[in-house]
PDB file of C-alpha atoms in Angstrom:
ATOM      1  CA  UNK A   1      90.952  79.763 125.391  1.00 87.00           C
ATOM      2  CA  UNK A   2      89.056  79.358 122.125  1.00 91.00           C
ATOM      3  CA  UNK A   3      90.511  79.978 118.665  1.00 94.00           C
ATOM      4  CA  UNK A   4      87.844  80.745 116.070  1.00 93.00           C
ATOM      5  CA  UNK A   5      86.744  83.130 113.351  1.00 94.00           C
ATOM      6  CA  UNK A   6      85.327  86.452 114.521  1.00 93.00           C
ATOM      7  CA  UNK A   7      81.609  87.101 114.784  1.00 93.00           C
ATOM      8  CA  UNK A   8      79.472  90.247 114.707  1.00 89.00           C
ATOM      9  CA  UNK A   9      79.553  90.717 118.478  1.00 88.00           C
ATOM     10  CA  UNK A  10      83.342  90.664 118.899  1.00 89.00           C
ATOM     11  CA  UNK A  11      84.876  94.016 119.843  1.00 87.00           C
ATOM     12  CA  UNK A  12      88.153  93.818 117.952  1.00 92.00           C
ATOM     13  CA  UNK A  13      88.578  97.577 117.762  1.00 90.00           C
ATOM     14  CA  UNK A  14      89.095  97.734 121.520  1.00 91.00           C
ATOM     15  CA  UNK A  15      91.938  95.199 121.250  1.00 92.00           C
ATOM     16  CA  UNK A  16      93.403  97.178 118.326  1.00 92.00           C
ATOM     17  CA  UNK A  17      93.409 100.409 120.337  1.00 91.00           C
ATOM     18  CA  UNK A  18      95.114  98.642 123.244  1.00 92.00           C
ATOM     19  CA  UNK A  19      97.829  97.142 121.050  1.00 91.00           C
ATOM     20  CA  UNK A  20      98.431 100.007 118.583  1.00 89.00           C
ATOM     21  CA  UNK A  21      98.044 103.308 120.489  1.00 87.00           C
ATOM     22  CA  UNK A  22      97.301 106.040 119.540  1.00 86.00           C
ATOM     23  CA  UNK A  23      95.797 104.453 116.393  1.00 82.00           C
ATOM     24  CA  UNK A  24      92.051 104.019 116.903  1.00 83.00           C
ATOM     25  CA  UNK A  25      91.831 101.557 113.993  1.00 81.00           C
ATOM     26  CA  UNK A  26      89.085 103.505 112.239  1.00 82.00           C
ATOM     27  CA  UNK A  27      90.545 103.299 108.690  1.00 78.00           C
ATOM     28  CA  UNK A  28      91.198  99.571 109.084  1.00 82.00           C
ATOM     29  CA  UNK A  29      87.764  98.674 110.439  1.00 85.00           C
ATOM     30  CA  UNK A  30      85.987 100.958 107.974  1.00 82.00           C
ATOM     31  CA  UNK A  31      87.926 100.027 104.863  1.00 80.00           C
ATOM     32  CA  UNK A  32      89.452  96.582 105.269  1.00 83.00           C
ATOM     33  CA  UNK A  33      87.957  94.565 108.121  1.00 87.00           C
ATOM     34  CA  UNK A  34      85.811  91.515 107.378  1.00 88.00           C
ATOM     35  CA  UNK A  35      84.888  89.155 110.204  1.00 91.00           C
ATOM     36  CA  UNK A  36      85.120  86.111 107.917  1.00 93.00           C
ATOM     37  CA  UNK A  37      88.814  86.933 107.464  1.00 94.00           C
ATOM     38  CA  UNK A  38      89.601  87.551 111.134  1.00 94.00           C
ATOM     39  CA  UNK A  39      90.888  84.795 113.392  1.00 96.00           C
ATOM     40  CA  UNK A  40      90.650  85.493 117.108  1.00 96.00           C
ATOM     41  CA  UNK A  41      91.447  83.962 120.478  1.00 95.00           C
ATOM     42  CA  UNK A  42      88.773  84.377 123.150  1.00 94.00           C
ATOM     43  CA  UNK A  43      89.646  83.880 126.817  1.00 92.00           C
ATOM     44  CA  UNK A  44      87.495  82.114 129.405  1.00 91.00           C
ATOM     45  CA  UNK A  45      85.780  85.410 130.297  1.00 90.00           C
ATOM     46  CA  UNK A  46      84.637  86.029 126.735  1.00 88.00           C
ATOM     47  CA  UNK A  47      87.229  88.693 125.925  1.00 91.00           C
ATOM     48  CA  UNK A  48      89.116  88.752 122.629  1.00 93.00           C
ATOM     49  CA  UNK A  49      92.796  88.747 123.585  1.00 94.00           C
ATOM     50  CA  UNK A  50      94.512  88.008 120.271  1.00 95.00           C
ATOM     51  CA  UNK A  51      93.632  88.514 116.607  1.00 95.00           C
ATOM     52  CA  UNK A  52      94.933  88.044 113.067  1.00 96.00           C
ATOM     53  CA  UNK A  53      93.301  89.492 109.973  1.00 95.00           C
ATOM     54  CA  UNK A  54      93.987  88.880 106.306  1.00 94.00           C
ATOM     55  CA  UNK A  55      92.749  90.431 103.080  1.00 91.00           C
ATOM     56  CA  UNK A  56      92.610  88.823  99.667  1.00 91.00           C
ATOM     57  CA  UNK A  57      94.889  90.352  97.048  1.00 90.00           C
ATOM     58  CA  UNK A  58      96.235  89.562  93.599  1.00 91.00           C
ATOM     59  CA  UNK A  59      99.972  89.391  92.986  1.00 90.00           C
ATOM     60  CA  UNK A  60     101.084  89.841  89.384  1.00 89.00           C
ATOM     61  CA  UNK A  61     104.145  87.669  88.755  1.00 87.00           C
ATOM     62  CA  UNK A  62     105.459  86.208  85.479  1.00 85.00           C
ATOM     63  CA  UNK A  63     102.478  87.912  83.809  1.00 84.00           C
ATOM     64  CA  UNK A  64     100.200  85.660  85.861  1.00 88.00           C
ATOM     65  CA  UNK A  65      97.747  86.785  88.528  1.00 91.00           C
ATOM     66  CA  UNK A  66      98.308  84.791  91.729  1.00 93.00           C
ATOM     67  CA  UNK A  67      95.948  84.903  94.749  1.00 94.00           C
ATOM     68  CA  UNK A  68      97.686  86.072  97.913  1.00 94.00           C
ATOM     69  CA  UNK A  69      96.595  86.595 101.504  1.00 95.00           C
ATOM     70  CA  UNK A  70      97.862  89.883 102.968  1.00 93.00           C
ATOM     71  CA  UNK A  71      98.219  89.603 106.760  1.00 93.00           C
ATOM     72  CA  UNK A  72      97.674  92.620 108.988  1.00 89.00           C
ATOM     73  CA  UNK A  73      96.290  93.524 112.380  1.00 89.00           C
ATOM     74  CA  UNK A  74      98.133  90.697 114.131  1.00 93.00           C
ATOM     75  CA  UNK A  75      98.179  91.557 117.828  1.00 93.00           C
ATOM     76  CA  UNK A  76      97.836  90.173 121.344  1.00 95.00           C
ATOM     77  CA  UNK A  77      96.717  91.948 124.496  1.00 94.00           C
ATOM     78  CA  UNK A  78      99.786  92.852 126.617  1.00 94.00           C
ATOM     79  CA  UNK A  79      98.559  90.702 129.525  1.00 94.00           C
ATOM     80  CA  UNK A  80      98.392  87.601 127.308  1.00 94.00           C
ATOM     81  CA  UNK A  81     101.643  87.859 125.376  1.00 93.00           C
ATOM     82  CA  UNK A  82     104.377  85.203 125.384  1.00 91.00           C
ATOM     83  CA  UNK A  83     101.773  82.440 125.583  1.00 92.00           C
ATOM     84  CA  UNK A  84     101.996  81.418 121.958  1.00 92.00           C
ATOM     85  CA  UNK A  85      98.604  82.840 120.991  1.00 95.00           C
ATOM     86  CA  UNK A  86      99.814  84.734 117.909  1.00 94.00           C
ATOM     87  CA  UNK A  87     101.710  81.655 116.784  1.00 93.00           C
ATOM     88  CA  UNK A  88      98.551  79.553 117.129  1.00 94.00           C
ATOM     89  CA  UNK A  89      96.717  82.057 114.921  1.00 96.00           C
ATOM     90  CA  UNK A  90      99.456  81.959 112.280  1.00 95.00           C
ATOM     91  CA  UNK A  91      99.416  78.151 112.186  1.00 93.00           C
ATOM     92  CA  UNK A  92      95.633  78.123 111.853  1.00 95.00           C
ATOM     93  CA  UNK A  93      95.794  80.692 109.071  1.00 96.00           C
ATOM     94  CA  UNK A  94      98.266  78.595 107.078  1.00 94.00           C
ATOM     95  CA  UNK A  95      95.850  75.659 107.197  1.00 94.00           C
ATOM     96  CA  UNK A  96      92.865  77.863 106.304  1.00 94.00           C
ATOM     97  CA  UNK A  97      94.711  79.208 103.264  1.00 95.00           C
ATOM     98  CA  UNK A  98      95.582  75.662 102.248  1.00 94.00           C
ATOM     99  CA  UNK A  99      91.884  74.761 102.363  1.00 93.00           C
ATOM    100  CA  UNK A 100      91.099  77.797 100.184  1.00 93.00           C
ATOM    101  CA  UNK A 101      93.944  76.966  97.761  1.00 93.00           C
ATOM    102  CA  UNK A 102      95.560  80.381  98.223  1.00 95.00           C
ATOM    103  CA  UNK A 103      99.220  79.756  97.326  1.00 94.00           C
ATOM    104  CA  UNK A 104     100.909  82.747  98.998  1.00 93.00           C
ATOM    105  CA  UNK A 105     100.782  84.726 102.230  1.00 95.00           C
ATOM    106  CA  UNK A 106     102.540  88.066 102.701  1.00 92.00           C
ATOM    107  CA  UNK A 107     102.998  90.728 105.372  1.00 90.00           C
ATOM    108  CA  UNK A 108     105.021  93.883 105.917  1.00 85.00           C
ATOM    109  CA  UNK A 109     107.099  93.530 109.120  1.00 84.00           C
ATOM    110  CA  UNK A 110     107.296  96.475 111.490  1.00 80.00           C
ATOM    111  CA  UNK A 111     110.871  95.681 112.515  1.00 81.00           C
ATOM    112  CA  UNK A 112     113.507  92.971 112.535  1.00 84.00           C
ATOM    113  CA  UNK A 113     111.951  91.379 115.615  1.00 88.00           C
ATOM    114  CA  UNK A 114     108.751  90.773 113.675  1.00 87.00           C
ATOM    115  CA  UNK A 115     110.804  89.236 110.866  1.00 88.00           C
ATOM    116  CA  UNK A 116     112.389  86.795 113.326  1.00 91.00           C
ATOM    117  CA  UNK A 117     108.957  85.822 114.686  1.00 92.00           C
ATOM    118  CA  UNK A 118     107.529  84.945 111.283  1.00 93.00           C
ATOM    119  CA  UNK A 119     110.680  83.145 110.189  1.00 91.00           C
ATOM    120  CA  UNK A 120     109.800  80.508 112.780  1.00 90.00           C
ATOM    121  CA  UNK A 121     106.724  79.690 110.678  1.00 91.00           C
ATOM    122  CA  UNK A 122     108.557  79.508 107.376  1.00 89.00           C
ATOM    123  CA  UNK A 123     108.172  83.104 106.205  1.00 92.00           C
ATOM    124  CA  UNK A 124     111.095  84.472 104.219  1.00 88.00           C
ATOM    125  CA  UNK A 125     111.969  88.165 103.949  1.00 88.00           C
ATOM    126  CA  UNK A 126     112.150  89.246 100.319  1.00 84.00           C
ATOM    127  CA  UNK A 127     111.189  92.377  98.437  1.00 72.00           C
ATOM    128  CA  UNK A 128     112.235  95.787  97.257  1.00 62.00           C
ATOM    129  CA  UNK A 129     113.351  98.327  99.844  1.00 56.00           C
ATOM    130  CA  UNK A 130     114.791 101.345  98.018  1.00 54.00           C
ATOM    131  CA  UNK A 131     114.552 104.966  99.038  1.00 52.00           C
ATOM    132  CA  UNK A 132     114.001 108.144  97.070  1.00 51.00           C
ATOM    133  CA  UNK A 133     114.553 111.513  98.705  1.00 51.00           C
ATOM    134  CA  UNK A 134     111.967 114.290  98.561  1.00 49.00           C
ATOM    135  CA  UNK A 135     114.556 116.517  96.892  1.00 45.00           C
ATOM    136  CA  UNK A 136     114.453 114.315  93.781  1.00 48.00           C
ATOM    137  CA  UNK A 137     110.913 115.481  93.035  1.00 52.00           C
ATOM    138  CA  UNK A 138     110.960 118.981  94.548  1.00 53.00           C
ATOM    139  CA  UNK A 139     111.503 120.684  91.190  1.00 49.00           C
ATOM    140  CA  UNK A 140     108.961 118.657  89.223  1.00 49.00           C
ATOM    141  CA  UNK A 141     105.514 120.138  88.762  1.00 52.00           C
ATOM    142  CA  UNK A 142     102.510 117.894  89.461  1.00 50.00           C
ATOM    143  CA  UNK A 143      99.911 117.376  86.761  1.00 52.00           C
ATOM    144  CA  UNK A 144      96.175 116.796  87.056  1.00 59.00           C
ATOM    145  CA  UNK A 145      95.091 113.315  85.982  1.00 61.00           C
ATOM    146  CA  UNK A 146      92.332 110.889  86.932  1.00 68.00           C
ATOM    147  CA  UNK A 147      92.831 107.901  89.221  1.00 72.00           C
ATOM    148  CA  UNK A 148      92.784 105.571  86.235  1.00 72.00           C
ATOM    149  CA  UNK A 149      95.825 107.403  84.858  1.00 77.00           C
ATOM    150  CA  UNK A 150      97.634 107.043  88.167  1.00 79.00           C
ATOM    151  CA  UNK A 151      96.940 103.319  88.113  1.00 82.00           C
ATOM    152  CA  UNK A 152      98.286 103.203  84.571  1.00 81.00           C
ATOM    153  CA  UNK A 153     101.482 104.856  85.797  1.00 78.00           C
ATOM    154  CA  UNK A 154     101.619 102.446  88.737  1.00 81.00           C
ATOM    155  CA  UNK A 155     101.351  99.433  86.432  1.00 82.00           C
ATOM    156  CA  UNK A 156     103.888 100.883  83.999  1.00 79.00           C
ATOM    157  CA  UNK A 157     106.424 101.456  86.745  1.00 76.00           C
ATOM    158  CA  UNK A 158     105.965  98.134  88.556  1.00 77.00           C
ATOM    159  CA  UNK A 159     104.736  95.978  85.703  1.00 75.00           C
ATOM    160  CA  UNK A 160     107.965  93.981  85.328  1.00 78.00           C
ATOM    161  CA  UNK A 161     108.221  93.510  89.101  1.00 82.00           C
ATOM    162  CA  UNK A 162     105.936  91.167  91.076  1.00 87.00           C
ATOM    163  CA  UNK A 163     103.463  93.529  92.770  1.00 87.00           C
ATOM    164  CA  UNK A 164      99.974  93.719  94.212  1.00 87.00           C
ATOM    165  CA  UNK A 165      97.313  94.871  91.783  1.00 87.00           C
ATOM    166  CA  UNK A 166      95.094  97.841  92.663  1.00 84.00           C
ATOM    167  CA  UNK A 167      91.515  98.383  91.592  1.00 82.00           C
ATOM    168  CA  UNK A 168      89.902 101.749  90.894  1.00 79.00           C
ATOM    169  CA  UNK A 169      88.010 101.406  94.170  1.00 80.00           C
ATOM    170  CA  UNK A 170      91.278 100.975  96.016  1.00 82.00           C
ATOM    171  CA  UNK A 171      92.713 104.087  94.374  1.00 82.00           C
ATOM    172  CA  UNK A 172      89.598 106.028  95.387  1.00 81.00           C
ATOM    173  CA  UNK A 173      90.104 104.863  98.975  1.00 80.00           C
ATOM    174  CA  UNK A 174      93.775 105.857  98.871  1.00 82.00           C
ATOM    175  CA  UNK A 175      92.938 109.299  97.484  1.00 81.00           C
ATOM    176  CA  UNK A 176      90.348 109.815 100.242  1.00 80.00           C
ATOM    177  CA  UNK A 177      92.927 109.143 102.956  1.00 80.00           C
ATOM    178  CA  UNK A 178      96.212 110.399 101.483  1.00 82.00           C
ATOM    179  CA  UNK A 179      97.380 113.243  99.257  1.00 82.00           C
ATOM    180  CA  UNK A 180      98.386 112.030  95.811  1.00 82.00           C
ATOM    181  CA  UNK A 181     100.461 114.123  93.447  1.00 78.00           C
ATOM    182  CA  UNK A 182     100.676 112.910  89.871  1.00 75.00           C
ATOM    183  CA  UNK A 183     103.541 113.627  87.478  1.00 73.00           C
ATOM    184  CA  UNK A 184     103.970 113.023  83.788  1.00 70.00           C
ATOM    185  CA  UNK A 185     105.713 109.715  84.487  1.00 68.00           C
ATOM    186  CA  UNK A 186     104.722 108.757  88.009  1.00 74.00           C
ATOM    187  CA  UNK A 187     103.023 109.702  91.262  1.00 78.00           C
ATOM    188  CA  UNK A 188     103.751 110.254  94.953  1.00 79.00           C
ATOM    189  CA  UNK A 189     101.488 109.614  97.933  1.00 80.00           C
ATOM    190  CA  UNK A 190     101.840 111.621 101.150  1.00 80.00           C
ATOM    191  CA  UNK A 191     100.493 111.433 104.666  1.00 79.00           C
ATOM    192  CA  UNK A 192     100.796 115.128 105.470  1.00 80.00           C
ATOM    193  CA  UNK A 193     104.389 115.924 104.507  1.00 77.00           C
ATOM    194  CA  UNK A 194     105.550 112.320 104.923  1.00 76.00           C
ATOM    195  CA  UNK A 195     106.297 110.594 101.612  1.00 74.00           C
ATOM    196  CA  UNK A 196     104.750 107.124 101.806  1.00 75.00           C
ATOM    197  CA  UNK A 197     105.076 105.742  98.324  1.00 75.00           C
ATOM    198  CA  UNK A 198     106.470 106.940  95.033  1.00 73.00           C
ATOM    199  CA  UNK A 199     106.920 105.674  91.507  1.00 72.00           C
ATOM    200  CA  UNK A 200     108.943 108.191  89.576  1.00 60.00           C
ATOM    201  CA  UNK A 201     111.285 107.632  86.632  1.00 49.00           C
ATOM    202  CA  UNK A 202     111.536 103.952  87.595  1.00 49.00           C
ATOM    203  CA  UNK A 203     112.530 104.711  91.203  1.00 54.00           C
ATOM    204  CA  UNK A 204     110.758 102.976  94.071  1.00 53.00           C
ATOM    205  CA  UNK A 205     110.186 104.323  97.555  1.00 50.00           C
ATOM    206  CA  UNK A 206     109.341 102.225 100.605  1.00 49.00           C
ATOM    207  CA  UNK A 207     110.037 103.215 104.149  1.00 47.00           C
ATOM    208  CA  UNK A 208     109.459  99.784 105.674  1.00 50.00           C
ATOM    209  CA  UNK A 209     111.359  96.520 105.553  1.00 61.00           C
ATOM    210  CA  UNK A 210     111.006  94.185 102.612  1.00 77.00           C
ATOM    211  CA  UNK A 211     107.931  91.962 102.712  1.00 85.00           C
ATOM    212  CA  UNK A 212     107.843  88.533 104.339  1.00 89.00           C
ATOM    213  CA  UNK A 213     106.445  85.805 102.082  1.00 91.00           C
ATOM    214  CA  UNK A 214     105.241  82.304 102.841  1.00 92.00           C
ATOM    215  CA  UNK A 215     104.460  79.800 100.110  1.00 90.00           C
ATOM    216  CA  UNK A 216     101.304  77.926 101.097  1.00 92.00           C
ATOM    217  CA  UNK A 217     101.028  75.743  97.989  1.00 90.00           C
ATOM    218  CA  UNK A 218     104.531  74.884  96.761  1.00 85.00           C
ATOM    219  CA  UNK A 219     103.326  72.595  93.972  1.00 84.00           C
ATOM    220  CA  UNK A 220     101.272  75.441  92.483  1.00 88.00           C
ATOM    221  CA  UNK A 221     104.239  77.830  92.513  1.00 86.00           C
ATOM    222  CA  UNK A 222     106.628  75.183  91.180  1.00 82.00           C
ATOM    223  CA  UNK A 223     104.206  74.463  88.351  1.00 84.00           C
ATOM    224  CA  UNK A 224     104.091  78.143  87.396  1.00 85.00           C
ATOM    225  CA  UNK A 225     107.890  78.299  87.520  1.00 84.00           C
ATOM    226  CA  UNK A 226     108.217  75.199  85.322  1.00 82.00           C
ATOM    227  CA  UNK A 227     105.904  76.759  82.730  1.00 83.00           C
ATOM    228  CA  UNK A 228     108.404  79.597  82.465  1.00 79.00           C
ATOM    229  CA  UNK A 229     111.405  77.346  82.057  1.00 79.00           C
ATOM    230  CA  UNK A 230     112.594  77.597  85.663  1.00 74.00           C
ATOM    231  CA  UNK A 231     113.696  74.089  86.511  1.00 68.00           C
ATOM    232  CA  UNK A 232     113.830  73.856  90.311  1.00 69.00           C
ATOM    233  CA  UNK A 233     115.212  70.875  92.148  1.00 65.00           C
ATOM    234  CA  UNK A 234     115.981  70.215  95.759  1.00 65.00           C
ATOM    235  CA  UNK A 235     114.483  68.974  98.971  1.00 69.00           C
ATOM    236  CA  UNK A 236     111.690  71.280 100.157  1.00 75.00           C
ATOM    237  CA  UNK A 237     110.602  70.625 103.733  1.00 76.00           C
ATOM    238  CA  UNK A 238     107.925  72.642 105.505  1.00 80.00           C
ATOM    239  CA  UNK A 239     107.329  72.093 109.219  1.00 80.00           C
ATOM    240  CA  UNK A 240     104.083  74.092 109.265  1.00 83.00           C
ATOM    241  CA  UNK A 241     102.686  73.191 105.832  1.00 85.00           C
ATOM    242  CA  UNK A 242     103.542  69.471 105.546  1.00 85.00           C
ATOM    243  CA  UNK A 243     101.572  69.222 102.299  1.00 86.00           C
ATOM    244  CA  UNK A 244     104.424  71.281 100.783  1.00 84.00           C
ATOM    245  CA  UNK A 245     107.086  68.638 101.385  1.00 79.00           C
ATOM    246  CA  UNK A 246     108.647  67.443  98.159  1.00 71.00           C
ATOM    247  CA  UNK A 247     111.855  65.631  97.269  1.00 61.00           C
ATOM    248  CA  UNK A 248     113.921  66.822  94.335  1.00 53.00           C
ATOM    249  CA  UNK A 249     117.200  65.694  92.820  1.00 52.00           C
ATOM    250  CA  UNK A 250     119.377  67.156  95.558  1.00 51.00           C
ATOM    251  CA  UNK A 251     119.583  66.104  99.171  1.00 52.00           C
ATOM    252  CA  UNK A 252     120.205  69.621 100.473  1.00 59.00           C
ATOM    253  CA  UNK A 253     117.170  71.415 101.901  1.00 64.00           C
ATOM    254  CA  UNK A 254     116.530  74.778 100.231  1.00 68.00           C
ATOM    255  CA  UNK A 255     114.270  77.776 100.861  1.00 75.00           C
ATOM    256  CA  UNK A 256     111.768  77.867  98.021  1.00 79.00           C
ATOM    257  CA  UNK A 257     110.815  81.525  98.585  1.00 81.00           C
ATOM    258  CA  UNK A 258     114.411  82.610  98.100  1.00 77.00           C
ATOM    259  CA  UNK A 259     114.678  80.643  94.861  1.00 77.00           C
ATOM    260  CA  UNK A 260     111.458  81.951  93.315  1.00 81.00           C
ATOM    261  CA  UNK A 261     112.031  85.598  94.226  1.00 81.00           C
ATOM    262  CA  UNK A 262     115.823  85.936  94.087  1.00 74.00           C
ATOM    263  CA  UNK A 263     115.896  87.362  90.545  1.00 72.00           C
ATOM    264  CA  UNK A 264     112.644  89.284  90.715  1.00 75.00           C
ATOM    265  CA  UNK A 265     112.025  90.730  94.163  1.00 78.00           C
ATOM    266  CA  UNK A 266     108.381  91.736  94.682  1.00 81.00           C
ATOM    267  CA  UNK A 267     107.143  95.211  95.484  1.00 78.00           C
ATOM    268  CA  UNK A 268     104.486  95.068  98.201  1.00 79.00           C
ATOM    269  CA  UNK A 269     102.776  98.342  99.071  1.00 72.00           C
ATOM    270  CA  UNK A 270     101.222  99.610 102.276  1.00 66.00           C
ATOM    271  CA  UNK A 271      98.731 102.198 101.067  1.00 69.00           C
ATOM    272  CA  UNK A 272      95.786  99.880 100.522  1.00 63.00           C
ATOM    273  CA  UNK A 273      95.571  96.304 101.798  1.00 58.00           C
ATOM    274  CA  UNK A 274      91.846  95.768 101.580  1.00 53.00           C
ATOM    275  CA  UNK A 275      90.109  93.278  99.350  1.00 49.00           C
TER     276      UNK A 275
END
């Protein structure tokens, strides 16, 4: 088995189709995939049997833009599962992000089982998970606005909450794949009749679990917190990112992610992860 970055000859779409049927992976490989951000495991026969992909995003928090790696496309061929391959990829990614000085990693878990898997590597589940029913917006008439206006509404609604930024190019990509209805004070995005995301009169809609975060560079995040008057003390130990270990005033070990996000849970969207 060889763990490495992907190259131009690797057929990752075949592995995707095997692991995520009936999804053919076309939107992902067309819009988001970059081989320099794909870690893979190749077996002795030259087949790719496990993969992990990440995109580079910007999280706005405390009015500061923080680089973040958004993980997606993590999968292992059914015949090679329960061999620790996905875990090896996660560990390698944490080190790669450390080398690139990217302080945060984030993913949206599919279910509670996925949450438990990533908790083993120090990820902590935080984030907004509130629902809004279709009936709330049934009697509101959409308006016609440009994508820049929708982004303005997006920022207005989520501006006080840590959230991923979106560029105009990302909004164009979203509009090409999903139906967006704009309102005077918000927007909704649909996949057919399925409501995927909505910002409307300060209500948030997400149909998945809250995001899982992992702090890659604790000293960077602690420095940002200190600049905002958040005095954090405690013993921070990290089995998978040993460069994060730090000793504070208290002897009790604490979860840094829970401390930093407990009063300001981040909103992490699903509609566009590319970057």
